[in-house]
Amino acid sequence: EERSYNDLWRTLPRSKDGTKASETDLGMAERKKTLNLPEENLLYFLEKNSLVLEPWQREIIRIVRVVAQYFYPQRQTQVMNEGCATFVHYTLMNMLFDRGQITEGAMLEILRNHSNVIFQPAFDDPRFSGINPYALGLDMMQDIQRISTEPTAEDRDWFPDIAGNGNWRETLLDAWANHRDESFIRQYLSPALMRKWRFFILADAASEPHYEVASIHNERGYEKIRAGLAHSYDIGASRPDIQVVDVDLLGDRQLRLEHKVKNGIVLEEASRDATLRHIRRLWGYEVSLAAIDAQTGGTLNERSTSQIGE
């Protein structure tokens, strides 16, 4: 019925006066103003505006949304949180052992658990293929401790403010208080640690058939590697930007979403379609997702739940 209504008005001729906004444009602008669109918090929009949800269902969505919002900032400090916890635990246990307050048996058990926590899987390990935040965080904390107490000439060139200051505790406290993962790595990742981890950068331009090793852990590559690794921990850059941009509640009620595509990275098709099906279930009507190039504003592709099976 809603589609019939929309199709009827679609047959009306458009205004010949290009200087005047059409009724469609005015209606869209009014809808966006009323619904406060665009809206980047999809769960919030569904909770407030879905036409099919029962009150208890809205409450569940609200709970999920609030919990997700609570944990969102913690994803920006994963390396620092896990690294801090591991570093403090490892340092305290060793201090207690050196003072004779922990037995050798207890220390062996602690070291076994510690080794399991900081284990770094290979790149093709089916369990996990990313960088272990516990391992990277611990190494960076210990490296800051080393730079503060026993710096090399290279350390003095890269970290003149902290190299040899002798106060690693204050240096770490300042880092913990004032940085998140992205800025922490950009500020404190040292060439020595890049060599230890054998970091390198792969360039994967869509126009090229092969990967290219763009930078390695040498004098020419240190800055690019550090900047690239830091960028990978920037939540705003790594998470897809998807927003609700329009919905005609008096017409077909189709929910229209937009994905701002950065650097040509589009959504994985199977995951995208599955997510659209879930959104349709919560919204109650058709849902469409348009991929928009963030630089040019051009539409790359558009997918609707009407094209997807159940």
PDB file of C-alpha atoms in Angstrom:
ATOM      1  CA  GLU A   1       0.000   0.000   0.000  1.00  0.00           C
ATOM      2  CA  GLU A   2       2.806   2.394   0.868  1.00  0.00           C
ATOM      3  CA  ARG A   3       4.525   1.695  -2.450  1.00  0.00           C
ATOM      4  CA  SER A   4       1.286   2.406  -4.340  1.00  0.00           C
ATOM      5  CA  TYR A   5       1.109   5.773  -2.655  1.00  0.00           C
ATOM      6  CA  ASN A   6       4.672   6.580  -3.602  1.00  0.00           C
ATOM      7  CA  ASP A   7       4.303   5.419  -7.206  1.00  0.00           C
ATOM      8  CA  LEU A   8       1.231   7.622  -7.646  1.00  0.00           C
ATOM      9  CA  TRP A   9       3.090  10.780  -6.735  1.00  0.00           C
ATOM     10  CA  ARG A  10       6.137   9.710  -8.721  1.00  0.00           C
ATOM     11  CA  THR A  11       4.131  10.120 -11.959  1.00  0.00           C
ATOM     12  CA  LEU A  12       3.667  13.861 -11.419  1.00  0.00           C
ATOM     13  CA  PRO A  13       5.850  16.045 -13.689  1.00  0.00           C
ATOM     14  CA  ARG A  14       8.798  17.771 -12.041  1.00  0.00           C
ATOM     15  CA  SER A  15       8.943  21.541 -11.794  1.00  0.00           C
ATOM     16  CA  LYS A  16      10.468  23.189 -14.858  1.00  0.00           C
ATOM     17  CA  ASP A  17      11.814  26.022 -12.748  1.00  0.00           C
ATOM     18  CA  GLY A  18      15.259  24.847 -11.723  1.00  0.00           C
ATOM     19  CA  THR A  19      15.613  27.650  -9.192  1.00  0.00           C
ATOM     20  CA  LYS A  20      12.809  26.325  -7.013  1.00  0.00           C
ATOM     21  CA  ALA A  21      13.111  23.297  -4.802  1.00  0.00           C
ATOM     22  CA  SER A  22      10.736  20.483  -5.763  1.00  0.00           C
ATOM     23  CA  GLU A  23       8.127  19.180  -3.343  1.00  0.00           C
ATOM     24  CA  THR A  24      10.192  16.014  -3.014  1.00  0.00           C
ATOM     25  CA  ASP A  25      13.277  17.962  -1.943  1.00  0.00           C
ATOM     26  CA  LEU A  26      11.263  20.063   0.485  1.00  0.00           C
ATOM     27  CA  GLY A  27       9.664  16.959   1.949  1.00  0.00           C
ATOM     28  CA  MET A  28      13.042  15.291   2.357  1.00  0.00           C
ATOM     29  CA  ALA A  29      14.487  18.355   4.063  1.00  0.00           C
ATOM     30  CA  GLU A  30      11.518  18.515   6.427  1.00  0.00           C
ATOM     31  CA  ARG A  31      11.834  14.803   7.261  1.00  0.00           C
ATOM     32  CA  LYS A  32      15.519  15.152   7.998  1.00  0.00           C
ATOM     33  CA  LYS A  33      14.860  18.123  10.250  1.00  0.00           C
ATOM     34  CA  THR A  34      12.070  16.332  12.125  1.00  0.00           C
ATOM     35  CA  LEU A  35      14.044  13.105  12.585  1.00  0.00           C
ATOM     36  CA  ASN A  36      17.399  14.853  13.211  1.00  0.00           C
ATOM     37  CA  LEU A  37      19.018  13.192  10.213  1.00  0.00           C
ATOM     38  CA  PRO A  38      21.647  12.185   9.383  1.00  0.00           C
ATOM     39  CA  GLU A  39      22.020   9.954  12.461  1.00  0.00           C
ATOM     40  CA  GLU A  40      25.161   7.867  12.970  1.00  0.00           C
ATOM     41  CA  ASN A  41      23.798   5.924  15.961  1.00  0.00           C
ATOM     42  CA  LEU A  42      21.701   3.310  14.176  1.00  0.00           C
ATOM     43  CA  LEU A  43      20.542   1.546  17.350  1.00  0.00           C
ATOM     44  CA  TYR A  44      19.342   4.845  18.797  1.00  0.00           C
ATOM     45  CA  PHE A  45      17.377   5.614  15.629  1.00  0.00           C
ATOM     46  CA  LEU A  46      15.753   2.162  15.593  1.00  0.00           C
ATOM     47  CA  GLU A  47      14.922   2.385  19.287  1.00  0.00           C
ATOM     48  CA  LYS A  48      13.179   5.744  18.882  1.00  0.00           C
ATOM     49  CA  ASN A  49      11.579   5.395  15.442  1.00  0.00           C
ATOM     50  CA  SER A  50      10.932   1.749  14.563  1.00  0.00           C
ATOM     51  CA  LEU A  51       7.267   1.169  13.753  1.00  0.00           C
ATOM     52  CA  VAL A  52       7.159  -2.529  14.650  1.00  0.00           C
ATOM     53  CA  LEU A  53       9.040  -2.931  17.931  1.00  0.00           C
ATOM     54  CA  GLU A  54       7.265  -3.681  21.193  1.00  0.00           C
ATOM     55  CA  PRO A  55       8.216  -1.648  24.292  1.00  0.00           C
ATOM     56  CA  TRP A  56      10.260  -4.532  25.723  1.00  0.00           C
ATOM     57  CA  GLN A  57      12.144  -4.850  22.431  1.00  0.00           C
ATOM     58  CA  ARG A  58      12.972  -1.143  22.469  1.00  0.00           C
ATOM     59  CA  GLU A  59      14.273  -1.550  26.006  1.00  0.00           C
ATOM     60  CA  ILE A  60      16.579  -4.387  24.940  1.00  0.00           C
ATOM     61  CA  ILE A  61      17.946  -2.256  22.094  1.00  0.00           C
ATOM     62  CA  ARG A  62      18.456   0.618  24.530  1.00  0.00           C
ATOM     63  CA  ILE A  63      20.409  -1.637  26.893  1.00  0.00           C
ATOM     64  CA  VAL A  64      22.615  -2.936  24.067  1.00  0.00           C
ATOM     65  CA  ARG A  65      23.177   0.628  22.839  1.00  0.00           C
ATOM     66  CA  VAL A  66      24.129   1.993  26.255  1.00  0.00           C
ATOM     67  CA  VAL A  67      26.511  -0.894  26.956  1.00  0.00           C
ATOM     68  CA  ALA A  68      28.127  -0.489  23.522  1.00  0.00           C
ATOM     69  CA  GLN A  69      28.555   3.250  24.082  1.00  0.00           C
ATOM     70  CA  TYR A  70      30.158   2.565  27.463  1.00  0.00           C
ATOM     71  CA  PHE A  71      32.738   0.210  25.977  1.00  0.00           C
ATOM     72  CA  TYR A  72      33.402   2.271  22.837  1.00  0.00           C
ATOM     73  CA  PRO A  73      36.151   4.455  24.398  1.00  0.00           C
ATOM     74  CA  GLN A  74      37.887   1.368  25.779  1.00  0.00           C
ATOM     75  CA  ARG A  75      38.558   0.168  22.246  1.00  0.00           C
ATOM     76  CA  GLN A  76      40.728   3.259  21.864  1.00  0.00           C
ATOM     77  CA  THR A  77      43.004   2.211  24.741  1.00  0.00           C
ATOM     78  CA  GLN A  78      43.239  -1.551  24.352  1.00  0.00           C
ATOM     79  CA  VAL A  79      47.019  -1.677  23.880  1.00  0.00           C
ATOM     80  CA  MET A  80      47.529   0.736  26.768  1.00  0.00           C
ATOM     81  CA  ASN A  81      45.085  -0.990  29.135  1.00  0.00           C
ATOM     82  CA  GLU A  82      46.356  -4.508  28.506  1.00  0.00           C
ATOM     83  CA  GLY A  83      49.971  -3.374  28.320  1.00  0.00           C
ATOM     84  CA  CYS A  84      49.706  -1.462  31.591  1.00  0.00           C
ATOM     85  CA  ALA A  85      48.084  -4.397  33.401  1.00  0.00           C
ATOM     86  CA  THR A  86      50.640  -6.892  32.092  1.00  0.00           C
ATOM     87  CA  PHE A  87      53.602  -4.615  32.782  1.00  0.00           C
ATOM     88  CA  VAL A  88      52.535  -3.794  36.345  1.00  0.00           C
ATOM     89  CA  HIS A  89      51.750  -7.433  37.147  1.00  0.00           C
ATOM     90  CA  TYR A  90      55.026  -8.714  35.676  1.00  0.00           C
ATOM     91  CA  THR A  91      57.101  -6.003  37.383  1.00  0.00           C
ATOM     92  CA  LEU A  92      55.490  -6.473  40.805  1.00  0.00           C
ATOM     93  CA  MET A  93      55.785 -10.250  40.722  1.00  0.00           C
ATOM     94  CA  ASN A  94      59.477 -10.046  39.865  1.00  0.00           C
ATOM     95  CA  MET A  95      60.078  -7.520  42.643  1.00  0.00           C
ATOM     96  CA  LEU A  96      58.330  -9.789  45.158  1.00  0.00           C
ATOM     97  CA  PHE A  97      60.319 -12.788  43.939  1.00  0.00           C
ATOM     98  CA  ASP A  98      63.612 -10.882  44.245  1.00  0.00           C
ATOM     99  CA  ARG A  99      62.697 -10.057  47.850  1.00  0.00           C
ATOM    100  CA  GLY A 100      61.957 -13.691  48.611  1.00  0.00           C
ATOM    101  CA  GLN A 101      58.241 -13.127  49.146  1.00  0.00           C
ATOM    102  CA  ILE A 102      57.209 -15.532  46.352  1.00  0.00           C
ATOM    103  CA  THR A 103      58.377 -19.117  46.068  1.00  0.00           C
ATOM    104  CA  GLU A 104      60.002 -20.524  42.946  1.00  0.00           C
ATOM    105  CA  GLY A 105      56.984 -22.760  42.332  1.00  0.00           C
ATOM    106  CA  ALA A 106      54.594 -19.816  42.470  1.00  0.00           C
ATOM    107  CA  MET A 107      56.878 -17.788  40.211  1.00  0.00           C
ATOM    108  CA  LEU A 108      56.996 -20.574  37.623  1.00  0.00           C
ATOM    109  CA  GLU A 109      53.195 -20.675  37.583  1.00  0.00           C
ATOM    110  CA  ILE A 110      53.087 -16.895  37.168  1.00  0.00           C
ATOM    111  CA  LEU A 111      55.569 -17.027  34.284  1.00  0.00           C
ATOM    112  CA  ARG A 112      53.607 -19.795  32.579  1.00  0.00           C
ATOM    113  CA  ASN A 113      50.402 -17.745  32.687  1.00  0.00           C
ATOM    114  CA  HIS A 114      52.302 -14.635  31.643  1.00  0.00           C
ATOM    115  CA  SER A 115      53.776 -16.398  28.609  1.00  0.00           C
ATOM    116  CA  ASN A 116      50.330 -17.556  27.518  1.00  0.00           C
ATOM    117  CA  VAL A 117      48.978 -14.009  27.781  1.00  0.00           C
ATOM    118  CA  ILE A 118      51.704 -12.352  25.685  1.00  0.00           C
ATOM    119  CA  PHE A 119      51.930 -15.122  23.074  1.00  0.00           C
ATOM    120  CA  GLN A 120      51.987 -13.580  19.598  1.00  0.00           C
ATOM    121  CA  PRO A 121      50.414 -15.895  16.967  1.00  0.00           C
ATOM    122  CA  ALA A 122      51.784 -16.038  13.436  1.00  0.00           C
ATOM    123  CA  PHE A 123      50.090 -14.024  10.700  1.00  0.00           C
ATOM    124  CA  ASP A 124      48.316 -17.119   9.368  1.00  0.00           C
ATOM    125  CA  ASP A 125      47.288 -18.582  12.732  1.00  0.00           C
ATOM    126  CA  PRO A 126      43.584 -19.583  12.513  1.00  0.00           C
ATOM    127  CA  ARG A 127      42.992 -18.556  16.134  1.00  0.00           C
ATOM    128  CA  PHE A 128      44.062 -14.923  15.763  1.00  0.00           C
ATOM    129  CA  SER A 129      46.023 -13.123  13.061  1.00  0.00           C
ATOM    130  CA  GLY A 130      46.370  -9.616  14.500  1.00  0.00           C
ATOM    131  CA  ILE A 131      48.820  -8.000  16.896  1.00  0.00           C
ATOM    132  CA  ASN A 132      48.382  -9.195  20.473  1.00  0.00           C
ATOM    133  CA  PRO A 133      47.672  -5.987  22.460  1.00  0.00           C
ATOM    134  CA  TYR A 134      49.097  -7.577  25.619  1.00  0.00           C
ATOM    135  CA  ALA A 135      52.392  -8.328  23.864  1.00  0.00           C
ATOM    136  CA  LEU A 136      52.749  -4.980  22.097  1.00  0.00           C
ATOM    137  CA  GLY A 137      51.655  -3.016  25.158  1.00  0.00           C
ATOM    138  CA  LEU A 138      54.078  -4.832  27.468  1.00  0.00           C
ATOM    139  CA  ASP A 139      56.977  -4.414  25.051  1.00  0.00           C
ATOM    140  CA  MET A 140      56.301  -0.691  24.710  1.00  0.00           C
ATOM    141  CA  MET A 141      56.087  -0.200  28.490  1.00  0.00           C
ATOM    142  CA  GLN A 142      59.339  -2.092  29.041  1.00  0.00           C
ATOM    143  CA  ASP A 143      60.954  -0.176  26.192  1.00  0.00           C
ATOM    144  CA  ILE A 144      60.006   3.143  27.800  1.00  0.00           C
ATOM    145  CA  GLN A 145      61.525   1.856  31.045  1.00  0.00           C
ATOM    146  CA  ARG A 146      64.738   0.982  29.178  1.00  0.00           C
ATOM    147  CA  ILE A 147      64.877   4.332  27.347  1.00  0.00           C
ATOM    148  CA  SER A 148      64.448   6.195  30.649  1.00  0.00           C
ATOM    149  CA  THR A 149      67.234   4.300  32.415  1.00  0.00           C
ATOM    150  CA  GLU A 150      69.640   2.885  29.808  1.00  0.00           C
ATOM    151  CA  PRO A 151      69.205   4.822  26.557  1.00  0.00           C
ATOM    152  CA  THR A 152      71.252   4.317  23.422  1.00  0.00           C
ATOM    153  CA  ALA A 153      72.413   7.093  21.114  1.00  0.00           C
ATOM    154  CA  GLU A 154      69.492   6.232  18.844  1.00  0.00           C
ATOM    155  CA  ASP A 155      67.065   6.594  21.750  1.00  0.00           C
ATOM    156  CA  ARG A 156      68.468  10.035  22.570  1.00  0.00           C
ATOM    157  CA  ASP A 157      67.877  11.140  18.992  1.00  0.00           C
ATOM    158  CA  TRP A 158      64.290   9.861  18.912  1.00  0.00           C
ATOM    159  CA  PHE A 159      63.223  10.616  22.495  1.00  0.00           C
ATOM    160  CA  PRO A 160      65.265  13.575  23.787  1.00  0.00           C
ATOM    161  CA  ASP A 161      62.637  14.440  26.414  1.00  0.00           C
ATOM    162  CA  ILE A 162      62.646  11.087  28.209  1.00  0.00           C
ATOM    163  CA  ALA A 163      65.923   9.377  27.276  1.00  0.00           C
ATOM    164  CA  GLY A 164      68.058   8.952  30.379  1.00  0.00           C
ATOM    165  CA  ASN A 165      65.750  10.895  32.684  1.00  0.00           C
ATOM    166  CA  GLY A 166      66.006   8.061  35.222  1.00  0.00           C
ATOM    167  CA  ASN A 167      62.347   8.310  36.209  1.00  0.00           C
ATOM    168  CA  TRP A 168      60.536   5.644  34.202  1.00  0.00           C
ATOM    169  CA  ARG A 169      57.586   5.572  36.605  1.00  0.00           C
ATOM    170  CA  GLU A 170      56.714   9.228  36.005  1.00  0.00           C
ATOM    171  CA  THR A 171      57.232   8.784  32.272  1.00  0.00           C
ATOM    172  CA  LEU A 172      54.810   5.859  32.178  1.00  0.00           C
ATOM    173  CA  LEU A 173      52.276   7.621  34.406  1.00  0.00           C
ATOM    174  CA  ASP A 174      52.309  10.606  32.053  1.00  0.00           C
ATOM    175  CA  ALA A 175      51.815   8.329  29.026  1.00  0.00           C
ATOM    176  CA  TRP A 176      48.950   6.439  30.690  1.00  0.00           C
ATOM    177  CA  ALA A 177      47.209   9.669  31.684  1.00  0.00           C
ATOM    178  CA  ASN A 178      47.497  11.563  28.408  1.00  0.00           C
ATOM    179  CA  HIS A 179      47.426   9.106  25.520  1.00  0.00           C
ATOM    180  CA  ARG A 180      45.217   6.582  23.781  1.00  0.00           C
ATOM    181  CA  ASP A 181      46.564   3.765  21.596  1.00  0.00           C
ATOM    182  CA  GLU A 182      46.875   5.834  18.425  1.00  0.00           C
ATOM    183  CA  SER A 183      48.779   8.744  19.993  1.00  0.00           C
ATOM    184  CA  PHE A 184      50.743   6.459  22.349  1.00  0.00           C
ATOM    185  CA  ILE A 185      52.169   4.439  19.447  1.00  0.00           C
ATOM    186  CA  ARG A 186      52.793   7.581  17.392  1.00  0.00           C
ATOM    187  CA  GLN A 187      54.717   9.088  20.298  1.00  0.00           C
ATOM    188  CA  TYR A 188      56.588   6.177  21.894  1.00  0.00           C
ATOM    189  CA  LEU A 189      57.139   3.339  19.392  1.00  0.00           C
ATOM    190  CA  SER A 190      60.924   3.133  19.052  1.00  0.00           C
ATOM    191  CA  PRO A 191      63.107   1.927  16.162  1.00  0.00           C
ATOM    192  CA  ALA A 192      64.474  -0.794  18.460  1.00  0.00           C
ATOM    193  CA  LEU A 193      60.977  -2.172  18.980  1.00  0.00           C
ATOM    194  CA  MET A 194      60.163  -1.963  15.276  1.00  0.00           C
ATOM    195  CA  ARG A 195      63.243  -4.061  14.560  1.00  0.00           C
ATOM    196  CA  LYS A 196      62.351  -6.542  17.289  1.00  0.00           C
ATOM    197  CA  TRP A 197      58.845  -7.004  15.886  1.00  0.00           C
ATOM    198  CA  ARG A 198      60.118  -6.885  12.274  1.00  0.00           C
ATOM    199  CA  PHE A 199      57.379  -4.491  11.283  1.00  0.00           C
ATOM    200  CA  PHE A 200      56.837  -3.549   7.653  1.00  0.00           C
ATOM    201  CA  ILE A 201      54.101  -1.885   5.590  1.00  0.00           C
ATOM    202  CA  LEU A 202      52.222  -3.528   2.740  1.00  0.00           C
ATOM    203  CA  ALA A 203      50.723  -1.302   0.051  1.00  0.00           C
ATOM    204  CA  ASP A 204      47.552  -2.830  -1.388  1.00  0.00           C
ATOM    205  CA  ALA A 205      46.308  -0.386  -4.013  1.00  0.00           C
ATOM    206  CA  ALA A 206      43.134  -1.653  -5.668  1.00  0.00           C
ATOM    207  CA  SER A 207      44.563  -0.814  -9.094  1.00  0.00           C
ATOM    208  CA  GLU A 208      47.573  -3.099  -8.598  1.00  0.00           C
ATOM    209  CA  PRO A 209      47.404  -6.909  -8.924  1.00  0.00           C
ATOM    210  CA  HIS A 210      49.995  -7.547  -6.190  1.00  0.00           C
ATOM    211  CA  TYR A 211      50.913  -6.329  -2.730  1.00  0.00           C
ATOM    212  CA  GLU A 212      53.980  -4.130  -2.433  1.00  0.00           C
ATOM    213  CA  VAL A 213      56.320  -3.945   0.564  1.00  0.00           C
ATOM    214  CA  ALA A 214      56.326  -0.162   0.836  1.00  0.00           C
ATOM    215  CA  SER A 215      58.419   0.292   3.999  1.00  0.00           C
ATOM    216  CA  ILE A 216      60.579  -1.914   6.222  1.00  0.00           C
ATOM    217  CA  HIS A 217      62.224  -1.446   9.629  1.00  0.00           C
ATOM    218  CA  ASN A 218      65.193   0.658   8.505  1.00  0.00           C
ATOM    219  CA  GLU A 219      66.160   4.332   8.642  1.00  0.00           C
ATOM    220  CA  ARG A 220      63.893   5.248   5.735  1.00  0.00           C
ATOM    221  CA  GLY A 221      60.933   3.256   7.000  1.00  0.00           C
ATOM    222  CA  TYR A 222      60.726   3.947  10.743  1.00  0.00           C
ATOM    223  CA  GLU A 223      58.529   7.040  10.523  1.00  0.00           C
ATOM    224  CA  LYS A 224      56.143   5.501   7.993  1.00  0.00           C
ATOM    225  CA  ILE A 225      55.827   2.267   9.974  1.00  0.00           C
ATOM    226  CA  ARG A 226      55.125   4.107  13.206  1.00  0.00           C
ATOM    227  CA  ALA A 227      52.556   6.366  11.527  1.00  0.00           C
ATOM    228  CA  GLY A 228      50.936   3.409   9.751  1.00  0.00           C
ATOM    229  CA  LEU A 229      50.657   1.297  12.905  1.00  0.00           C
ATOM    230  CA  ALA A 230      49.287   4.249  14.871  1.00  0.00           C
ATOM    231  CA  HIS A 231      46.721   4.918  12.148  1.00  0.00           C
ATOM    232  CA  SER A 232      45.516   1.308  12.353  1.00  0.00           C
ATOM    233  CA  TYR A 233      44.522   1.960  15.987  1.00  0.00           C
ATOM    234  CA  ASP A 234      42.522   5.082  15.103  1.00  0.00           C
ATOM    235  CA  ILE A 235      38.917   3.959  15.635  1.00  0.00           C
ATOM    236  CA  GLY A 236      37.531   6.729  13.467  1.00  0.00           C
ATOM    237  CA  ALA A 237      39.651   5.624  10.523  1.00  0.00           C
ATOM    238  CA  SER A 238      39.186   1.872  10.854  1.00  0.00           C
ATOM    239  CA  ARG A 239      35.443   1.658  11.564  1.00  0.00           C
ATOM    240  CA  PRO A 240      32.950   2.082   8.689  1.00  0.00           C
ATOM    241  CA  ASP A 241      31.041   5.366   8.741  1.00  0.00           C
ATOM    242  CA  ILE A 242      27.378   4.367   8.224  1.00  0.00           C
ATOM    243  CA  GLN A 243      24.531   6.813   8.856  1.00  0.00           C
ATOM    244  CA  VAL A 244      20.766   6.977   8.526  1.00  0.00           C
ATOM    245  CA  VAL A 245      20.146   9.659   5.900  1.00  0.00           C
ATOM    246  CA  ASP A 246      16.429   9.436   5.073  1.00  0.00           C
ATOM    247  CA  VAL A 247      13.156   7.604   5.686  1.00  0.00           C
ATOM    248  CA  ASP A 248       9.711   8.514   4.361  1.00  0.00           C
ATOM    249  CA  LEU A 249       7.384   7.516   7.194  1.00  0.00           C
ATOM    250  CA  LEU A 250       4.333   8.605   5.188  1.00  0.00           C
ATOM    251  CA  GLY A 251       5.432   6.812   2.021  1.00  0.00           C
ATOM    252  CA  ASP A 252       7.179   3.494   1.467  1.00  0.00           C
ATOM    253  CA  ARG A 253       8.902   3.705   4.899  1.00  0.00           C
ATOM    254  CA  GLN A 254      12.139   2.449   3.408  1.00  0.00           C
ATOM    255  CA  LEU A 255      15.109   3.160   5.660  1.00  0.00           C
ATOM    256  CA  ARG A 256      17.972   4.663   3.687  1.00  0.00           C
ATOM    257  CA  LEU A 257      21.527   4.310   4.925  1.00  0.00           C
ATOM    258  CA  GLU A 258      24.782   5.676   3.550  1.00  0.00           C
ATOM    259  CA  HIS A 259      28.285   4.282   3.924  1.00  0.00           C
ATOM    260  CA  LYS A 260      31.055   6.843   3.417  1.00  0.00           C
ATOM    261  CA  VAL A 261      33.748   4.834   1.618  1.00  0.00           C
ATOM    262  CA  LYS A 262      37.307   5.871   2.504  1.00  0.00           C
ATOM    263  CA  ASN A 263      40.340   4.861   0.448  1.00  0.00           C
ATOM    264  CA  GLY A 264      38.170   2.649  -1.738  1.00  0.00           C
ATOM    265  CA  ILE A 265      37.523   0.138   1.078  1.00  0.00           C
ATOM    266  CA  VAL A 266      33.977  -1.186   0.690  1.00  0.00           C
ATOM    267  CA  LEU A 267      32.032  -3.499   2.992  1.00  0.00           C
ATOM    268  CA  GLU A 268      32.364  -7.275   2.722  1.00  0.00           C
ATOM    269  CA  GLU A 269      29.278  -8.384   0.792  1.00  0.00           C
ATOM    270  CA  ALA A 270      28.151 -11.370   2.870  1.00  0.00           C
ATOM    271  CA  SER A 271      28.478  -9.467   6.152  1.00  0.00           C
ATOM    272  CA  ARG A 272      26.786  -6.406   4.649  1.00  0.00           C
ATOM    273  CA  ASP A 273      23.778  -8.394   3.427  1.00  0.00           C
ATOM    274  CA  ALA A 274      23.411 -10.254   6.730  1.00  0.00           C
ATOM    275  CA  THR A 275      23.485  -6.957   8.632  1.00  0.00           C
ATOM    276  CA  LEU A 276      20.892  -5.402   6.328  1.00  0.00           C
ATOM    277  CA  ARG A 277      18.582  -8.360   6.958  1.00  0.00           C
ATOM    278  CA  HIS A 278      18.899  -7.840  10.716  1.00  0.00           C
ATOM    279  CA  ILE A 279      18.182  -4.124  10.365  1.00  0.00           C
ATOM    280  CA  ARG A 280      15.101  -4.865   8.263  1.00  0.00           C
ATOM    281  CA  ARG A 281      13.879  -7.212  10.994  1.00  0.00           C
ATOM    282  CA  LEU A 282      14.163  -4.418  13.560  1.00  0.00           C
ATOM    283  CA  TRP A 283      12.831  -1.684  11.285  1.00  0.00           C
ATOM    284  CA  GLY A 284       9.957  -3.697   9.819  1.00  0.00           C
ATOM    285  CA  TYR A 285      10.292  -2.382   6.258  1.00  0.00           C
ATOM    286  CA  GLU A 286      12.819  -2.390   3.437  1.00  0.00           C
ATOM    287  CA  VAL A 287      16.316  -1.043   4.073  1.00  0.00           C
ATOM    288  CA  SER A 288      18.806   0.242   1.507  1.00  0.00           C
ATOM    289  CA  LEU A 289      22.506   1.013   1.854  1.00  0.00           C
ATOM    290  CA  ALA A 290      24.322   3.284  -0.600  1.00  0.00           C
ATOM    291  CA  ALA A 291      28.125   3.307  -0.769  1.00  0.00           C
ATOM    292  CA  ILE A 292      29.248   6.915  -1.259  1.00  0.00           C
ATOM    293  CA  ASP A 293      32.813   7.898  -2.111  1.00  0.00           C
ATOM    294  CA  ALA A 294      33.958  10.129   0.755  1.00  0.00           C
ATOM    295  CA  GLN A 295      36.110  12.277  -1.539  1.00  0.00           C
ATOM    296  CA  THR A 296      33.960  12.732  -4.644  1.00  0.00           C
ATOM    297  CA  GLY A 297      30.485  12.181  -3.209  1.00  0.00           C
ATOM    298  CA  GLY A 298      29.667   9.811  -6.059  1.00  0.00           C
ATOM    299  CA  THR A 299      27.567   6.689  -5.522  1.00  0.00           C
ATOM    300  CA  LEU A 300      29.676   3.537  -5.916  1.00  0.00           C
ATOM    301  CA  ASN A 301      26.882   1.020  -5.426  1.00  0.00           C
ATOM    302  CA  GLU A 302      23.561   0.548  -3.656  1.00  0.00           C
ATOM    303  CA  ARG A 303      22.088  -2.539  -2.032  1.00  0.00           C
ATOM    304  CA  SER A 304      18.519  -3.033  -0.811  1.00  0.00           C
ATOM    305  CA  THR A 305      16.934  -5.757   1.271  1.00  0.00           C
ATOM    306  CA  SER A 306      14.450  -6.203  -1.568  1.00  0.00           C
ATOM    307  CA  GLN A 307      17.385  -7.728  -3.478  1.00  0.00           C
ATOM    308  CA  ILE A 308      18.348 -10.041  -0.624  1.00  0.00           C
ATOM    309  CA  GLY A 309      16.598 -13.267   0.274  1.00  0.00           C
ATOM    310  CA  GLU A 310      15.548 -14.165   3.769  1.00  0.00           C
TER     311      GLU A 310
END
